[in-house]
């Protein structure tokens, strides 16, 4: 186990609550035992370090604090966390991820070391944060305990690390935790440096490249492509995202709830890309996305109405959603308008679950713009032959006419990571 892993799990509870501040988790450890836990609260309230120090009380004196992000060292809505750490008598500070904010980066360490506190950061901190899981019996349950695939869908390098911190098992575990935390803050880093919401696309295709199918009456129908492991991963991604977006085609074909059920964490804000579709009263009444959620979203998670970005008026959505008009005539400009709106709301990560039409727009419109309209593409490919057989049966019995093709990767896409969960292969692409 790893103290920074525990801090990361705590941070999931702050997603959607702390924005525009980053979602951060922290634990205070004394004599190998966690004595304080905390996560960042709503803006203007305590950060994760202060919450953990309050939880530890006098036990914080002479203890170590493990925090996912570099502690702040400046006055904003709240006093500096470095000040609270020093005043609490903390002896050691371990932080996994450097804050890209130039007001913080590197200055916190200097302030803490000047006060006589030992500071460890990055991968080194994550390796040193490892401990024998037989010595700690009071950890909070993992927010991903219901999933078979582990945090973010990758298996841990060392689930039962034992021995001295210098062992290869601990090094592998520490590197894995460092990777997870870096992944978690990827969108925050981008948001700080670019003042723009990070766009992460998740798509799934069959072995033959189908994303769905067209019914006999011309309507789009869903096609079950990925297995339980990939589906758990998908819900973990939702839990770390501020918002999740689908287009009208996907909404009408799949009727998704767009909440978090297969992992613990807060459900993201639901966003609908309506385009030129005007929702009817029957559609509003039948679509789950417009119904009140019966899924617990966390003890402090805000309840937000869906946001519909539309080129046309939506009279039937009055009282059911926030409607934002799209002012431009082309897709790319409207997409950038939407991102500016989300950025202004302090949203770091937008998860996009597009159908064939929307993903085609995203990839093709980006060719005419100076920069791509997306930042990361998570593409799942199923190797399960039953997916193709299912589509074949639908066509043979007349329920479907054909499959909906994935439009193909944009020329700028560069593969950076890959993983396998069951029959599903994940490849992660970034724009080159």
Tab-separated table of C-alpha atoms in Angstrom:
chain	number	residue	atom	x	y	z
A	1	UNK	CA	0.000	0.000	0.000
A	2	UNK	CA	0.964	3.626	-0.285
A	3	UNK	CA	0.037	6.703	1.772
A	4	UNK	CA	-0.131	8.859	-1.368
A	5	UNK	CA	-2.483	6.325	-2.950
A	6	UNK	CA	-4.766	6.863	0.036
A	7	UNK	CA	-4.478	10.632	-0.413
A	8	UNK	CA	-5.397	10.235	-4.097
A	9	UNK	CA	-8.494	8.226	-3.188
A	10	UNK	CA	-9.552	10.981	-0.808
A	11	UNK	CA	-9.163	13.588	-3.551
A	12	UNK	CA	-11.914	11.986	-5.671
A	13	UNK	CA	-14.425	13.335	-3.180
A	14	UNK	CA	-13.399	16.894	-4.084
A	15	UNK	CA	-13.949	16.624	-7.842
A	16	UNK	CA	-16.792	18.955	-8.754
A	17	UNK	CA	-16.708	20.550	-5.311
A	18	UNK	CA	-13.370	22.360	-5.118
A	19	UNK	CA	-13.312	23.870	-8.609
A	20	UNK	CA	-11.784	26.100	-9.812
A	21	UNK	CA	-9.291	24.884	-7.194
A	22	UNK	CA	-7.752	21.460	-7.838
A	23	UNK	CA	-9.146	18.391	-6.090
A	24	UNK	CA	-6.467	17.441	-3.554
A	25	UNK	CA	-6.190	14.768	-0.869
A	26	UNK	CA	-3.857	14.570	2.147
A	27	UNK	CA	-3.094	12.242	5.035
A	28	UNK	CA	-1.093	12.848	8.221
A	29	UNK	CA	0.954	9.849	9.348
A	30	UNK	CA	2.613	9.253	12.709
A	31	UNK	CA	4.561	6.097	13.590
A	32	UNK	CA	3.259	4.443	10.438
A	33	UNK	CA	-0.402	5.077	11.284
A	34	UNK	CA	-2.736	7.491	9.496
A	35	UNK	CA	-3.950	9.941	12.142
A	36	UNK	CA	-5.507	12.593	9.909
A	37	UNK	CA	-7.293	12.707	6.564
A	38	UNK	CA	-8.496	15.603	4.465
A	39	UNK	CA	-9.563	16.776	1.024
A	40	UNK	CA	-10.045	20.208	-0.460
A	41	UNK	CA	-13.382	21.845	0.336
A	42	UNK	CA	-15.403	24.403	-1.606
A	43	UNK	CA	-13.606	27.611	-2.696
A	44	UNK	CA	-12.962	29.859	0.286
A	45	UNK	CA	-12.843	26.917	2.678
A	46	UNK	CA	-9.978	24.734	3.893
A	47	UNK	CA	-7.588	22.915	1.579
A	48	UNK	CA	-6.752	19.228	1.967
A	49	UNK	CA	-3.671	19.831	4.131
A	50	UNK	CA	-5.556	21.975	6.630
A	51	UNK	CA	-8.406	19.465	6.833
A	52	UNK	CA	-5.946	16.620	7.489
A	53	UNK	CA	-4.092	18.655	10.120
A	54	UNK	CA	-7.363	19.485	11.877
A	55	UNK	CA	-8.279	15.813	11.838
A	56	UNK	CA	-4.904	14.864	13.355
A	57	UNK	CA	-4.924	17.562	16.038
A	58	UNK	CA	-1.934	17.384	18.382
A	59	UNK	CA	-0.845	14.120	16.772
A	60	UNK	CA	0.374	16.187	13.813
A	61	UNK	CA	3.379	17.429	15.822
A	62	UNK	CA	6.427	15.505	14.657
A	63	UNK	CA	4.388	13.618	12.047
A	64	UNK	CA	4.604	13.459	8.250
A	65	UNK	CA	2.011	14.756	5.803
A	66	UNK	CA	1.432	13.155	2.408
A	67	UNK	CA	-0.378	15.336	-0.131
A	68	UNK	CA	-1.143	14.734	-3.794
A	69	UNK	CA	-0.294	18.285	-4.934
A	70	UNK	CA	2.422	20.712	-3.886
A	71	UNK	CA	1.104	22.737	-0.900
A	72	UNK	CA	0.187	26.343	-1.666
A	73	UNK	CA	2.420	29.068	-0.228
A	74	UNK	CA	0.465	32.235	-1.002
A	75	UNK	CA	-2.563	34.086	0.334
A	76	UNK	CA	-5.677	33.696	-1.795
A	77	UNK	CA	-9.160	32.922	-0.531
A	78	UNK	CA	-7.395	31.073	2.304
A	79	UNK	CA	-4.023	31.416	4.087
A	80	UNK	CA	-1.053	29.382	2.784
A	81	UNK	CA	-1.012	25.662	3.530
A	82	UNK	CA	2.752	25.917	4.123
A	83	UNK	CA	1.989	28.206	7.061
A	84	UNK	CA	-0.463	25.687	8.539
A	85	UNK	CA	2.032	22.842	8.057
A	86	UNK	CA	4.809	24.728	9.836
A	87	UNK	CA	2.578	25.836	12.712
A	88	UNK	CA	1.305	22.262	13.204
A	89	UNK	CA	4.855	21.025	13.812
A	90	UNK	CA	4.991	18.650	10.841
A	91	UNK	CA	8.455	17.088	10.458
A	92	UNK	CA	8.240	15.749	6.882
A	93	UNK	CA	6.257	16.679	3.772
A	94	UNK	CA	5.715	14.357	0.808
A	95	UNK	CA	3.939	15.713	-2.265
A	96	UNK	CA	3.462	13.781	-5.486
A	97	UNK	CA	2.776	16.442	-8.096
A	98	UNK	CA	4.347	19.853	-8.615
A	99	UNK	CA	1.849	22.698	-8.965
A	100	UNK	CA	2.263	24.363	-12.399
A	101	UNK	CA	1.139	27.680	-10.906
A	102	UNK	CA	4.295	29.852	-10.961
A	103	UNK	CA	3.211	31.467	-7.697
A	104	UNK	CA	3.610	28.058	-6.020
A	105	UNK	CA	6.066	25.977	-8.051
A	106	UNK	CA	9.288	25.431	-6.111
A	107	UNK	CA	8.577	28.171	-3.590
A	108	UNK	CA	6.698	25.914	-1.208
A	109	UNK	CA	9.616	23.544	-0.846
A	110	UNK	CA	12.004	26.396	-0.104
A	111	UNK	CA	9.669	27.800	2.570
A	112	UNK	CA	9.202	24.424	4.238
A	113	UNK	CA	12.893	23.514	4.164
A	114	UNK	CA	13.807	26.911	5.582
A	115	UNK	CA	11.552	26.008	8.512
A	116	UNK	CA	13.547	22.812	9.072
A	117	UNK	CA	11.049	20.422	7.451
A	118	UNK	CA	12.286	17.571	5.252
A	119	UNK	CA	10.539	17.690	1.853
A	120	UNK	CA	10.227	14.942	-0.764
A	121	UNK	CA	8.455	15.340	-4.090
A	122	UNK	CA	7.467	13.546	-7.264
A	123	UNK	CA	8.325	9.916	-7.853
A	124	UNK	CA	10.770	9.941	-4.935
A	125	UNK	CA	7.949	10.930	-2.578
A	126	UNK	CA	5.674	8.231	-3.985
A	127	UNK	CA	8.301	5.521	-3.483
A	128	UNK	CA	8.991	6.693	0.076
A	129	UNK	CA	5.234	6.699	0.734
A	130	UNK	CA	5.015	2.910	0.417
A	131	UNK	CA	4.300	0.833	3.505
A	132	UNK	CA	3.589	-2.777	4.371
A	133	UNK	CA	-0.200	-3.064	4.099
A	134	UNK	CA	-0.220	-5.381	7.089
A	135	UNK	CA	0.738	-2.485	9.368
A	136	UNK	CA	-2.180	-0.160	8.536
A	137	UNK	CA	-5.663	-1.378	9.377
A	138	UNK	CA	-7.710	1.819	9.341
A	139	UNK	CA	-7.599	2.933	5.739
A	140	UNK	CA	-10.727	4.212	4.068
A	141	UNK	CA	-12.123	1.811	1.507
A	142	UNK	CA	-10.821	2.466	-1.967
A	143	UNK	CA	-13.266	4.496	-4.087
A	144	UNK	CA	-12.592	1.952	-6.814
A	145	UNK	CA	-13.200	-1.131	-4.697
A	146	UNK	CA	-16.194	-2.168	-6.797
A	147	UNK	CA	-14.134	-2.228	-9.981
A	148	UNK	CA	-12.005	-5.102	-11.143
A	149	UNK	CA	-9.665	-2.922	-13.146
A	150	UNK	CA	-8.063	-0.712	-10.476
A	151	UNK	CA	-7.691	3.035	-10.469
A	152	UNK	CA	-8.002	4.437	-14.018
A	153	UNK	CA	-8.189	0.896	-15.395
A	154	UNK	CA	-4.598	-0.189	-15.008
A	155	UNK	CA	-3.468	-3.027	-12.767
A	156	UNK	CA	-1.173	-2.064	-9.921
A	157	UNK	CA	2.466	-2.957	-10.396
A	158	UNK	CA	2.632	-4.307	-6.859
A	159	UNK	CA	-0.558	-4.974	-4.979
A	160	UNK	CA	1.120	-6.717	-2.044
A	161	UNK	CA	4.446	-4.948	-1.689
A	162	UNK	CA	6.381	-5.936	1.412
A	163	UNK	CA	9.866	-5.347	2.709
A	164	UNK	CA	12.110	-2.304	2.983
A	165	UNK	CA	11.211	0.887	1.096
A	166	UNK	CA	14.255	0.385	-1.128
A	167	UNK	CA	12.924	-2.932	-2.487
A	168	UNK	CA	12.063	-3.278	-6.145
A	169	UNK	CA	8.446	-3.987	-5.195
A	170	UNK	CA	8.154	-0.656	-3.407
A	171	UNK	CA	9.851	1.161	-6.257
A	172	UNK	CA	7.389	-0.337	-8.736
A	173	UNK	CA	4.447	0.519	-6.478
A	174	UNK	CA	5.708	4.078	-5.997
A	175	UNK	CA	6.188	4.628	-9.720
A	176	UNK	CA	2.662	3.342	-10.335
A	177	UNK	CA	1.163	5.737	-7.789
A	178	UNK	CA	3.192	8.608	-9.260
A	179	UNK	CA	1.765	7.764	-12.697
A	180	UNK	CA	-1.790	7.706	-11.348
A	181	UNK	CA	-1.463	11.072	-9.632
A	182	UNK	CA	0.174	12.634	-12.686
A	183	UNK	CA	-2.752	11.355	-14.755
A	184	UNK	CA	-5.216	12.784	-12.240
A	185	UNK	CA	-3.673	16.282	-12.465
A	186	UNK	CA	-3.154	16.237	-16.242
A	187	UNK	CA	-6.276	18.344	-16.831
A	188	UNK	CA	-5.464	20.749	-13.993
A	189	UNK	CA	-1.989	21.352	-15.419
A	190	UNK	CA	-3.473	22.117	-18.826
A	191	UNK	CA	-6.132	24.380	-17.323
A	192	UNK	CA	-3.554	26.414	-15.369
A	193	UNK	CA	-1.211	26.815	-18.339
A	194	UNK	CA	-3.838	27.444	-21.042
A	195	UNK	CA	-6.882	28.800	-19.173
A	196	UNK	CA	-8.935	26.243	-21.085
A	197	UNK	CA	-10.818	23.059	-20.258
A	198	UNK	CA	-9.018	19.801	-21.103
A	199	UNK	CA	-11.028	17.642	-23.553
A	200	UNK	CA	-10.756	13.872	-23.131
A	201	UNK	CA	-12.586	11.679	-25.646
A	202	UNK	CA	-13.583	8.119	-24.826
A	203	UNK	CA	-14.662	5.905	-27.726
A	204	UNK	CA	-15.232	2.181	-28.128
A	205	UNK	CA	-15.187	0.280	-31.412
A	206	UNK	CA	-15.663	-3.332	-32.385
A	207	UNK	CA	-12.904	-5.370	-33.983
A	208	UNK	CA	-14.296	-4.427	-37.398
A	209	UNK	CA	-14.476	-0.730	-36.515
A	210	UNK	CA	-18.175	-0.274	-35.660
A	211	UNK	CA	-19.401	2.112	-32.938
A	212	UNK	CA	-23.100	1.279	-33.175
A	213	UNK	CA	-25.673	0.343	-35.758
A	214	UNK	CA	-28.477	1.835	-37.846
A	215	UNK	CA	-31.921	0.361	-37.227
A	216	UNK	CA	-34.323	-0.585	-39.988
A	217	UNK	CA	-36.246	2.650	-39.446
A	218	UNK	CA	-33.057	4.696	-39.843
A	219	UNK	CA	-32.569	5.473	-36.165
A	220	UNK	CA	-29.259	4.806	-34.458
A	221	UNK	CA	-29.118	1.932	-32.006
A	222	UNK	CA	-26.542	1.150	-29.317
A	223	UNK	CA	-24.149	-1.772	-29.671
A	224	UNK	CA	-22.670	-3.327	-26.541
A	225	UNK	CA	-18.944	-3.342	-27.300
A	226	UNK	CA	-16.813	-3.358	-24.134
A	227	UNK	CA	-16.863	-5.641	-21.112
A	228	UNK	CA	-17.196	-4.941	-17.404
A	229	UNK	CA	-13.554	-4.014	-16.848
A	230	UNK	CA	-13.585	-1.283	-19.484
A	231	UNK	CA	-16.971	-0.094	-18.237
A	232	UNK	CA	-15.571	0.275	-14.701
A	233	UNK	CA	-12.678	2.268	-16.166
A	234	UNK	CA	-15.204	4.490	-17.939
A	235	UNK	CA	-16.992	5.282	-14.688
A	236	UNK	CA	-13.682	6.023	-12.954
A	237	UNK	CA	-12.959	8.533	-15.701
A	238	UNK	CA	-16.376	10.097	-15.158
A	239	UNK	CA	-15.595	10.352	-11.434
A	240	UNK	CA	-12.426	12.345	-12.124
A	241	UNK	CA	-14.120	14.640	-14.671
A	242	UNK	CA	-15.939	17.900	-14.013
A	243	UNK	CA	-18.399	17.247	-16.823
A	244	UNK	CA	-19.367	14.528	-19.308
A	245	UNK	CA	-20.746	15.331	-22.766
A	246	UNK	CA	-22.729	13.358	-25.334
A	247	UNK	CA	-24.310	14.401	-28.600
A	248	UNK	CA	-27.997	14.171	-29.424
A	249	UNK	CA	-27.493	11.014	-31.504
A	250	UNK	CA	-25.971	9.115	-28.592
A	251	UNK	CA	-28.547	10.508	-26.189
A	252	UNK	CA	-31.495	9.317	-28.290
A	253	UNK	CA	-29.936	5.944	-29.164
A	254	UNK	CA	-28.524	4.940	-25.766
A	255	UNK	CA	-30.568	7.007	-23.279
A	256	UNK	CA	-27.528	7.119	-20.922
A	257	UNK	CA	-27.704	8.334	-17.325
A	258	UNK	CA	-24.178	9.803	-17.476
A	259	UNK	CA	-23.606	9.312	-13.752
A	260	UNK	CA	-21.072	7.348	-11.700
A	261	UNK	CA	-22.282	3.906	-10.614
A	262	UNK	CA	-19.405	1.439	-11.044
A	263	UNK	CA	-16.922	3.487	-9.014
A	264	UNK	CA	-17.125	5.711	-5.972
A	265	UNK	CA	-16.953	9.436	-6.572
A	266	UNK	CA	-19.098	12.380	-7.563
A	267	UNK	CA	-21.122	12.298	-10.767
A	268	UNK	CA	-20.012	14.929	-13.301
A	269	UNK	CA	-22.141	17.725	-14.700
A	270	UNK	CA	-24.137	16.361	-17.645
A	271	UNK	CA	-23.691	18.225	-20.921
A	272	UNK	CA	-25.667	17.681	-24.118
A	273	UNK	CA	-24.402	18.849	-27.509
A	274	UNK	CA	-27.811	19.409	-29.133
A	275	UNK	CA	-26.672	21.047	-32.347
A	276	UNK	CA	-29.790	21.761	-34.419
A	277	UNK	CA	-32.010	19.194	-32.716
A	278	UNK	CA	-34.996	20.608	-30.846
A	279	UNK	CA	-36.086	18.264	-28.064
A	280	UNK	CA	-39.745	17.279	-27.987
A	281	UNK	CA	-41.763	16.989	-24.797
A	282	UNK	CA	-41.878	13.178	-25.169
A	283	UNK	CA	-38.091	13.065	-25.478
A	284	UNK	CA	-37.610	15.217	-22.395
A	285	UNK	CA	-39.959	12.991	-20.403
A	286	UNK	CA	-38.316	9.744	-21.537
A	287	UNK	CA	-34.609	10.641	-21.414
A	288	UNK	CA	-32.866	9.669	-18.185
A	289	UNK	CA	-30.435	12.579	-18.375
A	290	UNK	CA	-33.265	15.033	-17.658
A	291	UNK	CA	-34.689	13.017	-14.741
A	292	UNK	CA	-33.622	13.641	-11.121
A	293	UNK	CA	-30.737	11.326	-10.243
A	294	UNK	CA	-31.304	8.616	-7.645
A	295	UNK	CA	-27.596	7.789	-7.439
A	296	UNK	CA	-25.697	9.098	-4.374
A	297	UNK	CA	-23.137	11.568	-5.679
A	298	UNK	CA	-21.095	12.118	-2.510
A	299	UNK	CA	-21.907	13.787	0.766
A	300	UNK	CA	-21.207	17.317	-0.459
A	301	UNK	CA	-21.562	17.007	-4.216
A	302	UNK	CA	-23.597	19.839	-5.729
A	303	UNK	CA	-26.731	18.969	-7.660
A	304	UNK	CA	-26.405	20.598	-11.078
A	305	UNK	CA	-28.909	20.729	-13.910
A	306	UNK	CA	-27.793	19.364	-17.285
A	307	UNK	CA	-26.330	21.976	-19.609
A	308	UNK	CA	-27.564	21.877	-23.205
A	309	UNK	CA	-25.527	23.679	-25.872
A	310	UNK	CA	-27.867	24.290	-28.779
A	311	UNK	CA	-28.051	26.130	-32.099
A	312	UNK	CA	-31.851	26.317	-31.804
A	313	UNK	CA	-34.292	27.290	-29.077
A	314	UNK	CA	-35.348	24.557	-26.646
A	315	UNK	CA	-38.770	25.516	-25.208
A	316	UNK	CA	-39.448	22.034	-23.812
A	317	UNK	CA	-36.315	22.136	-21.648
A	318	UNK	CA	-37.475	25.047	-19.514
A	319	UNK	CA	-36.964	23.949	-15.917
A	320	UNK	CA	-35.233	20.711	-16.938
A	321	UNK	CA	-31.859	22.017	-18.065
A	322	UNK	CA	-29.730	25.107	-18.554
A	323	UNK	CA	-29.748	25.970	-22.245
A	324	UNK	CA	-26.789	27.869	-23.721
A	325	UNK	CA	-27.191	29.156	-27.251
A	326	UNK	CA	-24.415	28.488	-29.765
A	327	UNK	CA	-23.838	31.717	-31.735
A	328	UNK	CA	-21.715	30.530	-34.661
A	329	UNK	CA	-22.482	28.791	-37.946
A	330	UNK	CA	-19.626	26.262	-37.917
A	331	UNK	CA	-18.837	23.423	-35.540
A	332	UNK	CA	-15.288	24.393	-34.551
A	333	UNK	CA	-16.223	27.928	-33.484
A	334	UNK	CA	-19.217	26.671	-31.511
A	335	UNK	CA	-17.078	24.002	-29.832
A	336	UNK	CA	-14.540	26.628	-28.776
A	337	UNK	CA	-17.399	28.817	-27.530
A	338	UNK	CA	-18.590	25.935	-25.360
A	339	UNK	CA	-15.085	25.328	-23.983
A	340	UNK	CA	-14.788	29.000	-23.093
A	341	UNK	CA	-18.065	28.695	-21.185
A	342	UNK	CA	-16.864	25.617	-19.293
A	343	UNK	CA	-13.494	27.210	-18.595
A	344	UNK	CA	-15.263	30.220	-17.121
A	345	UNK	CA	-17.048	27.837	-14.741
A	346	UNK	CA	-13.688	26.519	-13.561
A	347	UNK	CA	-14.058	23.080	-15.128
A	348	UNK	CA	-10.707	21.362	-15.637
A	349	UNK	CA	-11.684	18.146	-17.451
A	350	UNK	CA	-14.480	17.540	-19.964
A	351	UNK	CA	-15.071	13.883	-20.760
A	352	UNK	CA	-16.657	13.388	-24.179
A	353	UNK	CA	-18.468	10.146	-25.039
A	354	UNK	CA	-19.287	10.780	-28.708
A	355	UNK	CA	-21.226	8.811	-31.234
A	356	UNK	CA	-20.037	8.384	-34.808
A	357	UNK	CA	-21.390	11.769	-35.925
A	358	UNK	CA	-19.885	13.857	-33.146
A	359	UNK	CA	-16.490	12.153	-33.237
A	360	UNK	CA	-16.355	12.763	-36.993
A	361	UNK	CA	-17.063	16.465	-36.399
A	362	UNK	CA	-14.402	16.665	-33.702
A	363	UNK	CA	-11.729	15.073	-35.855
A	364	UNK	CA	-12.553	16.727	-39.184
A	365	UNK	CA	-13.241	20.228	-37.831
A	366	UNK	CA	-9.934	20.161	-35.997
A	367	UNK	CA	-8.119	19.840	-39.326
A	368	UNK	CA	-9.188	23.364	-40.281
A	369	UNK	CA	-8.246	24.954	-36.947
A	370	UNK	CA	-4.816	25.881	-35.658
A	371	UNK	CA	-5.068	23.399	-32.815
A	372	UNK	CA	-7.037	20.131	-32.455
A	373	UNK	CA	-10.366	20.306	-30.643
A	374	UNK	CA	-9.361	17.523	-28.233
A	375	UNK	CA	-6.458	16.818	-25.870
A	376	UNK	CA	-6.575	13.079	-25.229
A	377	UNK	CA	-8.302	10.164	-26.953
A	378	UNK	CA	-8.969	6.907	-25.086
A	379	UNK	CA	-9.877	4.375	-27.756
A	380	UNK	CA	-11.148	0.958	-26.708
A	381	UNK	CA	-11.101	-1.834	-29.293
A	382	UNK	CA	-12.950	-5.034	-28.521
A	383	UNK	CA	-11.505	-8.364	-29.615
A	384	UNK	CA	-14.651	-10.191	-28.499
A	385	UNK	CA	-16.133	-11.970	-31.559
A	386	UNK	CA	-19.581	-11.948	-29.961
A	387	UNK	CA	-19.828	-8.191	-30.662
A	388	UNK	CA	-19.671	-8.765	-34.412
A	389	UNK	CA	-22.003	-11.742	-34.089
A	390	UNK	CA	-24.527	-9.584	-32.236
A	391	UNK	CA	-24.466	-6.989	-35.023
A	392	UNK	CA	-24.809	-9.744	-37.625
A	393	UNK	CA	-27.886	-11.154	-35.886
A	394	UNK	CA	-29.522	-7.718	-35.808
A	395	UNK	CA	-28.924	-7.299	-39.543
A	396	UNK	CA	-30.083	-10.824	-40.398
A	397	UNK	CA	-33.356	-10.462	-38.513
A	398	UNK	CA	-34.062	-7.051	-40.058
A	399	UNK	CA	-33.684	-5.035	-36.853
A	400	UNK	CA	-30.611	-3.243	-38.194
A	401	UNK	CA	-29.453	-2.202	-41.643
A	402	UNK	CA	-25.741	-1.710	-41.052
A	403	UNK	CA	-23.052	-0.751	-38.570
A	404	UNK	CA	-21.922	2.780	-37.768
A	405	UNK	CA	-18.254	3.142	-38.641
A	406	UNK	CA	-15.659	4.821	-36.458
A	407	UNK	CA	-14.377	7.618	-38.726
A	408	UNK	CA	-10.727	6.722	-38.291
A	409	UNK	CA	-7.977	8.430	-36.346
A	410	UNK	CA	-7.015	12.011	-37.160
A	411	UNK	CA	-3.606	12.315	-38.785
A	412	UNK	CA	-2.229	14.182	-35.778
A	413	UNK	CA	-2.991	11.359	-33.311
A	414	UNK	CA	0.060	9.745	-31.692
A	415	UNK	CA	-0.263	6.608	-29.540
A	416	UNK	CA	1.361	7.030	-26.125
A	417	UNK	CA	-0.061	4.310	-23.853
A	418	UNK	CA	-1.844	0.970	-24.054
A	419	UNK	CA	-3.473	-1.533	-21.726
A	420	UNK	CA	-5.557	-4.709	-21.951
A	421	UNK	CA	-8.565	-5.513	-19.772
A	422	UNK	CA	-10.249	-8.783	-20.653
A	423	UNK	CA	-11.179	-8.750	-24.342
A	424	UNK	CA	-10.756	-4.991	-24.617
A	425	UNK	CA	-7.610	-3.146	-25.689
A	426	UNK	CA	-7.132	0.500	-24.710
A	427	UNK	CA	-4.872	2.773	-26.737
A	428	UNK	CA	-4.326	6.342	-25.593
A	429	UNK	CA	-3.614	9.008	-28.210
A	430	UNK	CA	-2.479	12.622	-27.927
A	431	UNK	CA	-2.378	15.217	-30.718
A	432	UNK	CA	1.099	15.456	-32.176
